[in-house]
CSV table of C-alpha atoms in Angstrom, one decimal:
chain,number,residue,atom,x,y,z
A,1,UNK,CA,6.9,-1.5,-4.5
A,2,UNK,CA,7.6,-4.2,-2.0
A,3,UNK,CA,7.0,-7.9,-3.2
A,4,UNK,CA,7.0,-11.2,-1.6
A,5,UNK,CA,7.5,-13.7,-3.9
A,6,UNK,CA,6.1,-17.5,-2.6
A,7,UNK,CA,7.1,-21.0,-3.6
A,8,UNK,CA,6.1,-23.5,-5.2
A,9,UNK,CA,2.9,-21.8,-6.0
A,10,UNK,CA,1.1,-25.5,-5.9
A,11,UNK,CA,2.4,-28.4,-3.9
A,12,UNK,CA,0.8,-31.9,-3.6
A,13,UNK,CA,2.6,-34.5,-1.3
A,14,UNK,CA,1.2,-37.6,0.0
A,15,UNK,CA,0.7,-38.3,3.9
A,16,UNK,CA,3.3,-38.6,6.0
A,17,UNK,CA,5.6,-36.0,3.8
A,18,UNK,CA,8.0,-33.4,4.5
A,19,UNK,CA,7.2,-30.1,2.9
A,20,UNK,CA,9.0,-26.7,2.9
A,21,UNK,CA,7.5,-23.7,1.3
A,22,UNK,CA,9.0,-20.2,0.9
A,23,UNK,CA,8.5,-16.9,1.2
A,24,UNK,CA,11.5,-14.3,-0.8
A,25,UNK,CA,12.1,-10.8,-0.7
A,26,UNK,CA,14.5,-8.2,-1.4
A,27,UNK,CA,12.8,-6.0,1.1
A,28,UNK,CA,13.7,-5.8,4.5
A,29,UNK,CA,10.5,-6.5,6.9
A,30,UNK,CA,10.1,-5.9,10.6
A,31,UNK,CA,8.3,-8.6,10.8
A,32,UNK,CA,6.5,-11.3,8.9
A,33,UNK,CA,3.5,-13.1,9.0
A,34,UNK,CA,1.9,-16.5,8.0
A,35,UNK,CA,-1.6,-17.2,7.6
A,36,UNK,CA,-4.1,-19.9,6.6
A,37,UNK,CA,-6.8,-19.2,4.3
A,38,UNK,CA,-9.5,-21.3,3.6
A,39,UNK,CA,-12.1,-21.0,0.0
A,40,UNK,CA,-14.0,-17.9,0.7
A,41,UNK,CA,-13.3,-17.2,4.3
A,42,UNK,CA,-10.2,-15.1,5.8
A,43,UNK,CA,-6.9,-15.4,6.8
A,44,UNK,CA,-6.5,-17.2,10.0
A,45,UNK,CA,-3.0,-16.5,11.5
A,46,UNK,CA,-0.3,-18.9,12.4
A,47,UNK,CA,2.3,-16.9,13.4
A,48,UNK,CA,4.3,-13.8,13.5
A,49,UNK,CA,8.1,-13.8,13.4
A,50,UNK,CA,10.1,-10.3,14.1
A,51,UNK,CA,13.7,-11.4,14.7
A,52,UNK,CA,15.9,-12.0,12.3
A,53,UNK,CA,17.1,-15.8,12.5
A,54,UNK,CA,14.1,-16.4,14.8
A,55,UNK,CA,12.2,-19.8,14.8
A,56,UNK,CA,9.2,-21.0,16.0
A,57,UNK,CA,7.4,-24.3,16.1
A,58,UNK,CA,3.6,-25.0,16.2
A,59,UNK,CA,3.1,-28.2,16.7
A,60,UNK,CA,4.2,-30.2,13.2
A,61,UNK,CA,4.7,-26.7,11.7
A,62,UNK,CA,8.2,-24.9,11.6
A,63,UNK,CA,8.8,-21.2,10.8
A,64,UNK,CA,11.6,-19.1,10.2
A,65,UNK,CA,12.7,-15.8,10.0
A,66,UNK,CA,15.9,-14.7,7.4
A,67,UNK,CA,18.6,-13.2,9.4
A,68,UNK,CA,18.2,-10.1,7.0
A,69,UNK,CA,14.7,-10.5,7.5
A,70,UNK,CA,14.1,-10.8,3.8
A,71,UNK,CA,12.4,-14.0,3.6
A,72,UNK,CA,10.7,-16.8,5.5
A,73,UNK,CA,10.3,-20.6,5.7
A,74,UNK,CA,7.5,-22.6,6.3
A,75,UNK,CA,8.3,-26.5,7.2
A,76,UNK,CA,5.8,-29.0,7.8
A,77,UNK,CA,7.0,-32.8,8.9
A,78,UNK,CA,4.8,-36.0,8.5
A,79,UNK,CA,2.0,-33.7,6.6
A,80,UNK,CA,-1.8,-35.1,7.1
A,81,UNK,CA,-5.1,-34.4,5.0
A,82,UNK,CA,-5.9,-31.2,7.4
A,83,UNK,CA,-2.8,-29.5,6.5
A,84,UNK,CA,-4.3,-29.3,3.1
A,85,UNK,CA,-4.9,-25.3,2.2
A,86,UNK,CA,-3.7,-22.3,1.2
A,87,UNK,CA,-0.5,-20.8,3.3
A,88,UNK,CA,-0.1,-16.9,3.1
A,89,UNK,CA,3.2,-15.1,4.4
A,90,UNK,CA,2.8,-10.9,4.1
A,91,UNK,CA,5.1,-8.8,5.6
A,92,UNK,CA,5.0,-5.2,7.3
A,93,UNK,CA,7.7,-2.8,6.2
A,94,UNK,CA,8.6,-0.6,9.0
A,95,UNK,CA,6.5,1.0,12.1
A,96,UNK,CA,3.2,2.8,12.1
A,97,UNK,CA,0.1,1.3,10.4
A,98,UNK,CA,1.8,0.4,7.8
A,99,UNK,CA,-0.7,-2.1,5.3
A,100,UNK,CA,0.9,-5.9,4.9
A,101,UNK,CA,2.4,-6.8,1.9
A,102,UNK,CA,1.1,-10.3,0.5
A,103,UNK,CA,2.3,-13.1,-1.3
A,104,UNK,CA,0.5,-15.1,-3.7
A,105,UNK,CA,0.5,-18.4,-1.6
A,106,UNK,CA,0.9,-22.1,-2.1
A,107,UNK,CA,-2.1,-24.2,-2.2
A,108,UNK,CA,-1.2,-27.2,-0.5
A,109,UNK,CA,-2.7,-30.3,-1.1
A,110,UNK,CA,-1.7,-33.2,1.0
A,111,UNK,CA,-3.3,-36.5,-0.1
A,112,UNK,CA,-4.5,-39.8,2.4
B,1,UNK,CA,-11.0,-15.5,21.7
B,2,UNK,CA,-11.5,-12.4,20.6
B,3,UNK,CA,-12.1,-11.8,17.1
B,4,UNK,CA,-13.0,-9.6,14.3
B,5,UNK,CA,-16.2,-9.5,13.5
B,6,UNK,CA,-17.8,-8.3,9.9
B,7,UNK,CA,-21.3,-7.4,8.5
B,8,UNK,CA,-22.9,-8.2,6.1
B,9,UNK,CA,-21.3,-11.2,4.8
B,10,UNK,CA,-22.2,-10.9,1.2
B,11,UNK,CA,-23.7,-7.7,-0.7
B,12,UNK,CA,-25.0,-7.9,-3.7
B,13,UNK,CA,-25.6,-4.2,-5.2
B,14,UNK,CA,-25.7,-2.5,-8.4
B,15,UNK,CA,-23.3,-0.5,-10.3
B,16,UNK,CA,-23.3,2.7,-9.2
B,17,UNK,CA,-24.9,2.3,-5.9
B,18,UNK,CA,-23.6,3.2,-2.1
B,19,UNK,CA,-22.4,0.1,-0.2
B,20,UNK,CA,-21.2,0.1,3.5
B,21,UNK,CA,-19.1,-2.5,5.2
B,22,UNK,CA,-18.8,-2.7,8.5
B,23,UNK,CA,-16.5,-4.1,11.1
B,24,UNK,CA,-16.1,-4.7,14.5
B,25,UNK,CA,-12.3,-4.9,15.3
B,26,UNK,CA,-11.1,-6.7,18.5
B,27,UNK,CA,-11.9,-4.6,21.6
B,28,UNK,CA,-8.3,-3.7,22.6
B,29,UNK,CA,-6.7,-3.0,19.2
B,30,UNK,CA,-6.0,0.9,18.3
B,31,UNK,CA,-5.1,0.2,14.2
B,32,UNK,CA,-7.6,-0.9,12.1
B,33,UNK,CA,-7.5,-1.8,8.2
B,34,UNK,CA,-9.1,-2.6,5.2
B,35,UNK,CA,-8.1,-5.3,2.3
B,36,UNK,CA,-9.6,-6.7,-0.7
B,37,UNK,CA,-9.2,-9.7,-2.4
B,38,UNK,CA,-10.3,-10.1,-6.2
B,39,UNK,CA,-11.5,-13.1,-6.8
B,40,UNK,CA,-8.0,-15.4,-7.6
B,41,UNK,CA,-5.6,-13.0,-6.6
B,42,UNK,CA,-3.2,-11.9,-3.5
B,43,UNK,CA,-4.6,-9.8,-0.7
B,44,UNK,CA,-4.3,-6.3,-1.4
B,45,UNK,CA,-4.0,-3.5,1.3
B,46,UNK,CA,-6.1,-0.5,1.0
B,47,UNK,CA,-6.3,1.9,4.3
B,48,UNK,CA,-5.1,2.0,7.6
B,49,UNK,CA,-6.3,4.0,10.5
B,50,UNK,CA,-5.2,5.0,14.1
B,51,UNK,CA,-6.3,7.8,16.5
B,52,UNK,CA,-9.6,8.4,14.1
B,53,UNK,CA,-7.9,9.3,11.1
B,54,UNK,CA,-6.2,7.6,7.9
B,55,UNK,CA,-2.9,6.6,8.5
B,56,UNK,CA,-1.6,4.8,5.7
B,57,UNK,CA,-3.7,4.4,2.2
B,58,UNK,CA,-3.0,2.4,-1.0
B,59,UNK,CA,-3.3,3.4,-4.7
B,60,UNK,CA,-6.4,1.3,-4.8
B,61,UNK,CA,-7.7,3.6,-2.3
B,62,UNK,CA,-9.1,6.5,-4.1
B,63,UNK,CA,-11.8,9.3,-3.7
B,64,UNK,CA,-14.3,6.6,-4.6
B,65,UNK,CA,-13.6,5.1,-0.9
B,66,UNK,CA,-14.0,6.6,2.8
B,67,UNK,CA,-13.8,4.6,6.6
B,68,UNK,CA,-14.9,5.7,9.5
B,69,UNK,CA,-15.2,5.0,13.0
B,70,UNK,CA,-18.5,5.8,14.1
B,71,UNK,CA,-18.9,5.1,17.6
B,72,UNK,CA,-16.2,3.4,20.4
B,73,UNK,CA,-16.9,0.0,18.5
B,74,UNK,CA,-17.6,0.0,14.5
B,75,UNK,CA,-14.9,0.4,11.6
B,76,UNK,CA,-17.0,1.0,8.1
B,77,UNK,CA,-15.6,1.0,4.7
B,78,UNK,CA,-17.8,3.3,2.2
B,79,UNK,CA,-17.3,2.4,-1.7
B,80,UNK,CA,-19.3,5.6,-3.6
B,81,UNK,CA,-20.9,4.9,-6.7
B,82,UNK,CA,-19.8,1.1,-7.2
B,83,UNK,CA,-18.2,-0.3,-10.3
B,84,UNK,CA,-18.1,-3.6,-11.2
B,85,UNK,CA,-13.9,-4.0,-11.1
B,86,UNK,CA,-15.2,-3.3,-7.0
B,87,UNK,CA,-16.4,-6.8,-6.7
B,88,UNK,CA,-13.9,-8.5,-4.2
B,89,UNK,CA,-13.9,-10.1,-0.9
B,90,UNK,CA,-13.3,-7.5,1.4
B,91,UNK,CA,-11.1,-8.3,4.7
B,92,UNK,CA,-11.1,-6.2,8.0
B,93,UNK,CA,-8.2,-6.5,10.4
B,94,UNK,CA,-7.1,-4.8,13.2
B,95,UNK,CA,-3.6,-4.5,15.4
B,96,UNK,CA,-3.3,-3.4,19.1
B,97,UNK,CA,0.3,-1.8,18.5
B,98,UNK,CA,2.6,-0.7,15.6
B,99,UNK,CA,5.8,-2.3,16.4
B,100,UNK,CA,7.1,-5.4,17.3
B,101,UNK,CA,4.7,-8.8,17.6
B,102,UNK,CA,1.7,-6.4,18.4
B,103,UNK,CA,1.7,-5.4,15.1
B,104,UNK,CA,0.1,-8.6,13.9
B,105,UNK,CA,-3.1,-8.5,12.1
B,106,UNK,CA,-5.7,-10.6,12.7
B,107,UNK,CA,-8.5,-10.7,10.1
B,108,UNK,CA,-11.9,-10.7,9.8
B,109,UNK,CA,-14.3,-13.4,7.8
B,110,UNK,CA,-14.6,-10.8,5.4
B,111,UNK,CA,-18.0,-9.2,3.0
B,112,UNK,CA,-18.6,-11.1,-0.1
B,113,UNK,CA,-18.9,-8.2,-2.2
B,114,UNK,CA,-20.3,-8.5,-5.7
B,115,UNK,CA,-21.8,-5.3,-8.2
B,116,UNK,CA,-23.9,-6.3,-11.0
């Protein structure tokens, strides 16, 4: 059974933070995902990652990609109020239809 | 932007009873899949489907369950005879390839699903 373990499972920063939150495995993942998700709604992509090493920005937002492809960052500069959320990273295994693995997430809350 | 649709957006039904979820995926996707979501807890996978049969299916996803694609444009989960451990948010998401960044999922608002 694969897992992907996130931290911190709660984060509350003020405005204007730095924030990093992180996604471990010891799986191997062809690639790995990050979502938003919002009270009762569902996830809302951010981004998909499927090189190992690989970075991508989106806008304030940072992501990265383990060169073993076993885990994942998450780095937000100068954090505002609508950052505030959950932040999901799940992971596919190999090819085919293969169902995404899940972590828990980290509720972020970032306060004015 | 495309997106996935999903209908209804809450069901409330009683135990035992026959509930059907349905999904539109986005147009020019070819995998399609169901999740749930307990109330407080991590997205869980339950089926995947390509070329109109099950590809890939989780524990969770017993006899009680079935999907189908009914015509060129619906996805529908069936739960048989509810119980009331099936109340969940239910998430459909769909992929246009298997491999590489097509393989990302993008989800639906999900069905509020809640047995009494």
């Amino acid at each position: 059974t694969q897992l992907l373990e996130q931290s911190p499972q709660f984060l509350s920063i003020q405005e204007g933070e730095n924030l990093t939150v992180y996604c471990n495995s010891s799986s191997v993942f062809s690639s790995l995902q990050w979502y938003r998700q919002e009270p009762g709604e569902g996830p809302v992509l951010l981004v998909t990652v499927v090189t190992g090493g690989e970075v991508k920005k989106l806008k304030r937002l940072t992501f990265q990609f383990g060169d073993a492809r076993k885990d994942s960052s998450l780095h937000i500069t100068a954090a505002q109020p609508g950052d505030t959320g959950l932040y999901l990273c799940a992971g596919l295994s190999g090819g085919g239809a293969d169902g995404l693995t899940f972590g828990k997430g980290t509720h972020l809350i970032i306060q004015p | 932007e495309p997106e996935v649709t999903q209908t209804p957006s809450h069901q409330v039904t009683q135990m035992g009873q026959e509930v059907i979820l349905r999904c539109v995926p986005i147009s020019n996707h070819l995998y399609f899949y169901w999740y749930r979501q307990i109330l407080g807890q991590k997205v869980e996978f339950l089926v995947s489907f390509y070329n109109n049969e099950i590809s890939e299916k989780s524990e969770i996803f017993d006899d009680q369950f079935s999907v189908e694609r009914p015509d060129g444009s619906n996805f529908t989960l069936k739960i048989r005879s509810t119980k009331l451990e099936d109340s969940a948010m239910y998430f459909c998401a769909s992929s246009e390839l298997a491999g590489g960044i097509g393989e990302t999922q993008y989800f639906g608002p999900g069905t509020r699903l809640l047995v009494l």
